[in-house]
Short mmCIF file of C-alpha atoms in Angstrom, two decimals:
data_model
loop_
_atom_site.label_atom_id
_atom_site.label_comp_id
_atom_site.label_asym_id
_atom_site.label_seq_id
_atom_site.Cartn_x
_atom_site.Cartn_y
_atom_site.Cartn_z
CA MET A 1 5.55 35.73 -10.92
CA LYS A 2 2.03 34.45 -11.56
CA TRP A 3 3.40 31.11 -12.79
CA ALA A 4 5.67 30.77 -9.75
CA ARG A 5 2.81 31.63 -7.41
CA GLN A 6 0.51 29.05 -9.01
CA ARG A 7 3.21 26.40 -8.88
CA MET A 8 3.91 27.09 -5.20
CA THR A 9 0.18 27.00 -4.44
CA ARG A 10 -0.19 23.60 -6.11
CA TRP A 11 2.81 22.25 -4.22
CA TRP A 12 1.59 23.67 -0.89
CA ASN A 13 -1.90 22.25 -1.32
CA SER A 14 -0.86 18.99 -2.95
CA PRO A 15 -2.49 15.84 -1.55
CA GLU A 16 -0.67 12.80 -0.32
CA THR A 17 -0.32 10.67 -3.46
CA GLY A 18 3.24 11.61 -4.39
CA ASN A 19 2.34 11.67 -8.08
CA PRO A 20 2.27 15.31 -9.31
CA ALA A 21 0.01 14.55 -12.28
CA GLU A 22 -2.43 12.69 -10.07
CA GLU A 23 -2.26 15.39 -7.42
CA GLU A 24 -3.33 18.10 -9.85
CA SER A 25 -6.23 15.98 -11.17
CA LEU A 26 -7.81 15.29 -7.78
CA PRO A 27 -10.76 17.63 -7.13
CA LEU A 28 -11.43 18.76 -3.57
CA GLY A 29 -14.88 19.67 -2.30
CA ARG A 30 -15.44 22.49 0.11
CA VAL A 31 -15.66 20.15 3.10
CA ASP A 32 -12.48 18.30 2.15
CA ARG A 33 -10.66 21.55 1.49
CA PHE A 34 -11.58 23.51 4.63
CA GLY A 35 -12.68 20.76 7.05
CA PRO A 36 -9.17 19.50 7.83
CA TRP A 37 -7.96 23.07 8.41
CA LEU A 38 -10.81 23.60 10.88
CA LEU A 39 -9.79 20.46 12.74
CA VAL A 40 -6.19 21.70 12.89
CA ALA A 41 -7.31 25.15 14.08
CA LEU A 42 -8.95 23.74 17.22
CA PRO A 43 -5.74 22.75 19.09
CA VAL A 44 -3.98 25.85 17.75
CA VAL A 45 -6.58 28.21 19.22
CA TYR A 46 -6.65 26.19 22.44
CA ALA A 47 -2.86 26.44 22.82
CA LEU A 48 -2.79 30.15 21.98
CA ILE A 49 -5.24 30.75 24.83
CA MET A 50 -3.86 28.32 27.41
CA LEU A 51 -0.17 29.15 26.86
CA ARG A 52 -0.47 32.94 26.81
CA ALA A 53 1.31 33.13 30.18
CA GLU A 54 4.49 32.02 28.39
CA LEU A 55 4.77 35.59 27.08
CA ALA A 56 5.19 36.96 30.60
CA THR A 57 8.62 37.88 31.92
CA ALA A 58 9.51 35.48 34.73
CA ALA A 59 12.67 33.72 35.86
CA PRO A 60 12.57 30.23 34.27
CA PRO A 61 13.10 27.28 36.67
CA ASN A 62 14.44 25.07 33.87
CA ASP A 63 16.87 25.04 30.94
CA SER A 64 15.19 28.09 29.39
CA ALA A 65 17.22 30.23 31.78
CA VAL A 66 20.51 29.28 30.09
CA HIS A 67 18.96 29.60 26.65
CA HIS A 68 18.05 33.19 27.50
CA LEU A 69 21.67 33.80 28.52
CA TRP A 70 23.09 32.22 25.37
CA VAL A 71 20.78 34.22 23.10
CA GLU A 72 21.82 37.38 24.95
CA TRP A 73 25.49 36.47 24.54
CA ALA A 74 25.00 35.81 20.81
CA ALA A 75 23.27 39.19 20.44
CA ASP A 76 26.20 40.88 22.20
CA GLN A 77 28.62 39.19 19.81
CA PHE A 78 26.69 40.46 16.79
CA ARG A 79 26.64 43.98 18.22
CA ALA A 80 30.42 43.76 18.63
CA GLY A 81 30.83 42.77 14.99
CA ARG A 82 31.59 39.09 15.62
CA ILE A 83 29.79 35.94 14.43
CA PRO A 84 28.93 33.83 17.52
CA VAL A 85 29.75 30.35 16.25
CA ASP A 86 32.42 29.96 18.93
CA GLY A 87 33.60 31.75 22.04
CA TRP A 88 33.69 31.74 25.81
CA VAL A 89 30.27 32.40 27.36
CA SER A 90 31.21 34.15 30.58
CA ASN A 91 27.73 35.04 31.86
CA LEU A 92 27.08 31.54 33.25
CA GLY A 93 29.00 30.40 36.33
CA PHE A 94 32.74 30.33 35.65
CA GLY A 95 32.03 30.38 31.93
CA VAL A 96 31.59 27.68 29.31
CA SER A 97 32.46 27.25 25.63
CA GLN A 98 28.84 26.41 24.89
CA PHE A 99 28.79 27.49 21.26
CA HIS A 100 31.84 25.32 20.62
CA PHE A 101 30.25 22.02 21.68
CA TYR A 102 26.47 22.54 21.60
CA GLN A 103 23.97 22.86 18.74
CA SER A 104 23.85 26.65 18.74
CA THR A 105 22.04 27.48 15.47
CA PRO A 106 18.80 28.51 17.27
CA HIS A 107 20.78 30.77 19.58
CA VAL A 108 22.71 32.35 16.70
CA LEU A 109 19.51 33.06 14.75
CA SER A 110 17.71 34.43 17.80
CA GLY A 111 20.73 36.48 18.77
CA ALA A 112 20.75 38.01 15.29
CA ILE A 113 17.08 38.95 15.67
CA GLU A 114 17.73 40.50 19.07
CA ALA A 115 20.77 42.40 17.82
CA ILE A 116 18.90 43.82 14.83
CA THR A 117 15.60 44.66 16.52
CA GLY A 118 16.66 45.18 20.14
CA TRP A 119 13.89 42.77 21.09
CA SER A 120 14.93 40.81 24.21
CA ARG A 121 12.01 38.36 24.42
CA VAL A 122 12.75 36.18 21.42
CA VAL A 123 12.85 33.01 23.53
CA ASN A 124 9.45 33.70 25.11
CA PHE A 125 7.76 34.37 21.80
CA THR A 126 9.32 31.39 20.02
CA ILE A 127 8.13 29.11 22.82
CA TYR A 128 4.60 30.52 22.71
CA PHE A 129 4.10 30.58 18.95
CA GLY A 130 6.38 27.62 18.21
CA VAL A 131 4.39 25.29 20.45
CA SER A 132 0.95 26.72 19.68
CA LEU A 133 1.31 26.66 15.90
CA TRP A 134 3.10 23.31 15.62
CA PRO A 135 -0.06 21.41 14.47
CA ILE A 136 0.08 23.50 11.29
CA SER A 137 3.54 22.17 10.49
CA VAL A 138 2.40 18.62 11.25
CA PHE A 139 -0.64 18.91 8.99
CA CYS A 140 1.13 20.60 6.07
CA SER A 141 3.87 17.97 6.09
CA LEU A 142 1.87 14.80 6.78
CA LYS A 143 -0.75 15.52 4.15
CA ARG A 144 1.98 14.70 1.64
CA LEU A 145 2.06 11.13 2.90
CA ARG A 146 -0.43 8.48 1.86
CA ILE A 147 -2.80 9.13 4.75
CA GLY A 148 -5.08 11.75 3.19
CA ARG A 149 -5.86 15.29 4.26
CA TRP A 150 -8.21 14.11 7.00
CA GLY A 151 -5.65 11.64 8.33
CA ALA A 152 -3.04 14.39 8.48
CA ALA A 153 -5.54 16.69 10.19
CA VAL A 154 -6.33 14.09 12.85
CA ALA A 155 -2.61 13.57 13.49
CA ALA A 156 -2.10 17.33 13.75
CA SER A 157 -5.09 17.76 16.07
CA VAL A 158 -3.57 15.40 18.66
CA SER A 159 0.07 16.44 18.16
CA LEU A 160 0.00 18.88 21.10
CA PHE A 161 -1.37 16.29 23.51
CA MET A 162 1.47 13.79 23.44
CA LEU A 163 3.02 13.09 26.83
CA SER A 164 6.10 11.20 27.98
CA GLN A 165 7.12 10.09 31.44
CA ASP A 166 10.04 12.49 31.84
CA GLY A 167 8.76 15.34 29.65
CA HIS A 168 11.55 15.32 27.07
CA GLY A 169 9.56 14.40 23.98
CA LEU A 170 7.86 16.45 21.28
CA GLU A 171 5.30 17.74 23.75
CA ILE A 172 4.20 20.89 25.51
CA LEU A 173 5.96 20.06 28.79
CA SER A 174 9.32 19.97 27.05
CA TYR A 175 9.21 23.71 26.40
CA VAL A 176 6.89 25.63 28.73
CA TRP A 177 7.85 27.45 31.93
CA ARG A 178 6.95 24.60 34.28
CA GLY A 179 8.46 21.96 31.99
CA ARG A 180 11.97 21.06 30.89
CA GLY A 181 12.81 24.14 28.85
CA VAL A 182 14.57 22.30 26.01
CA TRP A 183 14.14 25.33 23.79
CA SER A 184 16.55 24.40 21.00
CA GLN A 185 14.63 21.16 20.44
CA LEU A 186 11.55 23.26 19.69
CA TRP A 187 13.22 24.63 16.56
CA ALA A 188 14.02 21.14 15.30
CA MET A 189 10.52 19.95 16.16
CA TRP A 190 9.15 22.19 13.40
CA VAL A 191 11.55 20.78 10.80
CA PHE A 192 11.42 17.14 11.91
CA PRO A 193 8.07 16.16 10.32
CA TRP A 194 9.11 17.83 7.07
CA ALA A 195 12.38 15.90 7.10
CA LEU A 196 10.50 12.64 7.62
CA VAL A 197 8.05 13.31 4.80
CA LEU A 198 10.53 14.72 2.29
CA THR A 199 13.05 11.91 2.81
CA TRP A 200 10.24 9.37 2.44
CA ARG A 201 9.03 10.88 -0.82
CA SER A 202 12.54 11.23 -2.23
CA THR A 203 13.32 7.63 -1.30
CA GLN A 204 10.20 6.36 -3.03
CA SER A 205 10.31 8.55 -6.15
CA GLY A 206 13.98 9.44 -6.56
CA LYS A 207 13.03 13.11 -7.00
CA ASN A 208 13.31 16.36 -5.04
CA PHE A 209 16.57 15.40 -3.35
CA GLY A 210 17.40 19.05 -2.74
CA ARG A 211 14.41 19.61 -0.48
CA ALA A 212 15.03 16.40 1.43
CA VAL A 213 18.74 17.08 1.92
CA ALA A 214 17.99 20.62 3.10
CA ALA A 215 15.49 19.28 5.67
CA VAL A 216 17.98 16.69 6.94
CA SER A 217 20.78 19.27 7.23
CA LEU A 218 18.57 21.80 8.97
CA THR A 219 17.34 19.22 11.48
CA ALA A 220 20.93 18.28 12.35
CA CYS A 221 21.95 21.94 12.66
CA LEU A 222 19.10 22.73 15.03
CA HIS A 223 19.19 19.71 17.34
CA LEU A 224 21.39 16.62 17.17
CA ILE A 225 19.01 14.34 19.09
CA GLN A 226 16.28 15.00 16.54
CA ALA A 227 18.78 14.21 13.80
CA TYR A 228 19.61 10.89 15.52
CA MET A 229 15.90 10.03 15.50
CA LEU A 230 15.65 10.95 11.84
CA PHE A 231 18.65 8.83 10.87
CA LEU A 232 17.20 5.88 12.80
CA VAL A 233 13.91 6.12 10.90
CA MET A 234 15.22 6.77 7.39
CA PRO A 235 16.51 3.20 6.70
CA PHE A 236 12.97 1.89 7.11
CA TRP A 237 11.88 3.98 4.11
CA ALA A 238 13.70 1.46 1.93
CA LEU A 239 11.73 -1.47 3.34
CA ILE A 240 8.18 -0.11 3.25
CA ASP A 241 6.04 -1.55 0.44
CA PRO A 242 8.88 -3.42 -1.30
CA VAL A 243 8.26 -4.15 -4.97
CA SER A 244 11.38 -6.18 -5.62
CA LEU A 245 14.85 -6.73 -4.22
CA LYS A 246 16.24 -4.40 -6.87
CA ALA A 247 13.80 -1.66 -5.81
CA VAL A 248 14.80 -2.10 -2.17
CA TRP A 249 18.49 -1.81 -3.08
CA THR A 250 17.75 1.35 -5.08
CA ARG A 251 15.97 2.86 -2.08
CA VAL A 252 18.84 1.88 0.22
CA ARG A 253 21.23 3.82 -1.99
CA ARG A 254 18.90 6.82 -2.00
CA VAL A 255 18.66 6.75 1.78
CA ALA A 256 22.44 6.57 2.06
CA ILE A 257 22.84 9.55 -0.27
CA LEU A 258 20.19 11.58 1.55
CA GLY A 259 21.70 10.84 4.94
CA GLY A 260 25.30 11.36 3.88
CA VAL A 261 24.80 14.58 1.95
CA GLY A 262 22.40 15.91 4.57
CA PHE A 263 24.85 15.20 7.37
CA ALA A 264 27.70 16.75 5.40
CA GLY A 265 25.62 19.88 4.93
CA ALA A 266 25.36 20.25 8.70
CA LEU A 267 29.03 19.75 9.52
CA TRP A 268 29.59 23.49 9.82
CA ALA A 269 27.31 23.47 12.87
CA ILE A 270 28.23 20.04 14.24
CA LEU A 271 32.03 20.05 14.18
CA PRO A 272 33.66 22.25 16.82
CA PHE A 273 35.39 25.30 15.40
#
């Protein structure tokens, strides 16, 4: 257990070099160790304070309303002894086979939590903590790229302040009460930076394919649009810092394997039952 804990700690705190031997030999001063975390904590604390109203019970004016209904329906299915990967959702209008055609993994997981605990505010709490704590996911993933701990911390510190014209991006307005309410995208938003980093490192080194494939599959299961974005970016991993034509071709094959196996691992959630 001690060996496993030490190994996990080294992996969790590993810098951005991508070389395990080099990572373990790099000393970190107190400022370099705790300074980036302090920078990441600033937007996290700000969001936890400013978004606390998301915990209140209020009728959502956006897509969150239907997400509440679908989570409730999934919880009812679990209570009835059924697995809600398909079915007719009758508590919305004339009914819809939403779990048959839509990425429903977040609703199934949340419904399981509600069915087990009887807690009916899973959507509210996932919005509040999922948005507020997202800079932590950004920092922990990006520090494994070649941008340094401080570079990852700067990226994480501004991650909550992105803004698009229609409010559909990886931003606060996509999820909060007065925004779009694309709640299922919030789940994929946490996995997306990890999928980018892990596929990049696997493409460059040819190692740790399991982690990268799992991140790709999970992204596709949680939100298809995020998976589209990931698949659009992954081919460029083969072209960054090319050493030779042979190296590029090797990376192309790795990208194809990562994308193909990752997509195949998500077919259970993508294909209609």
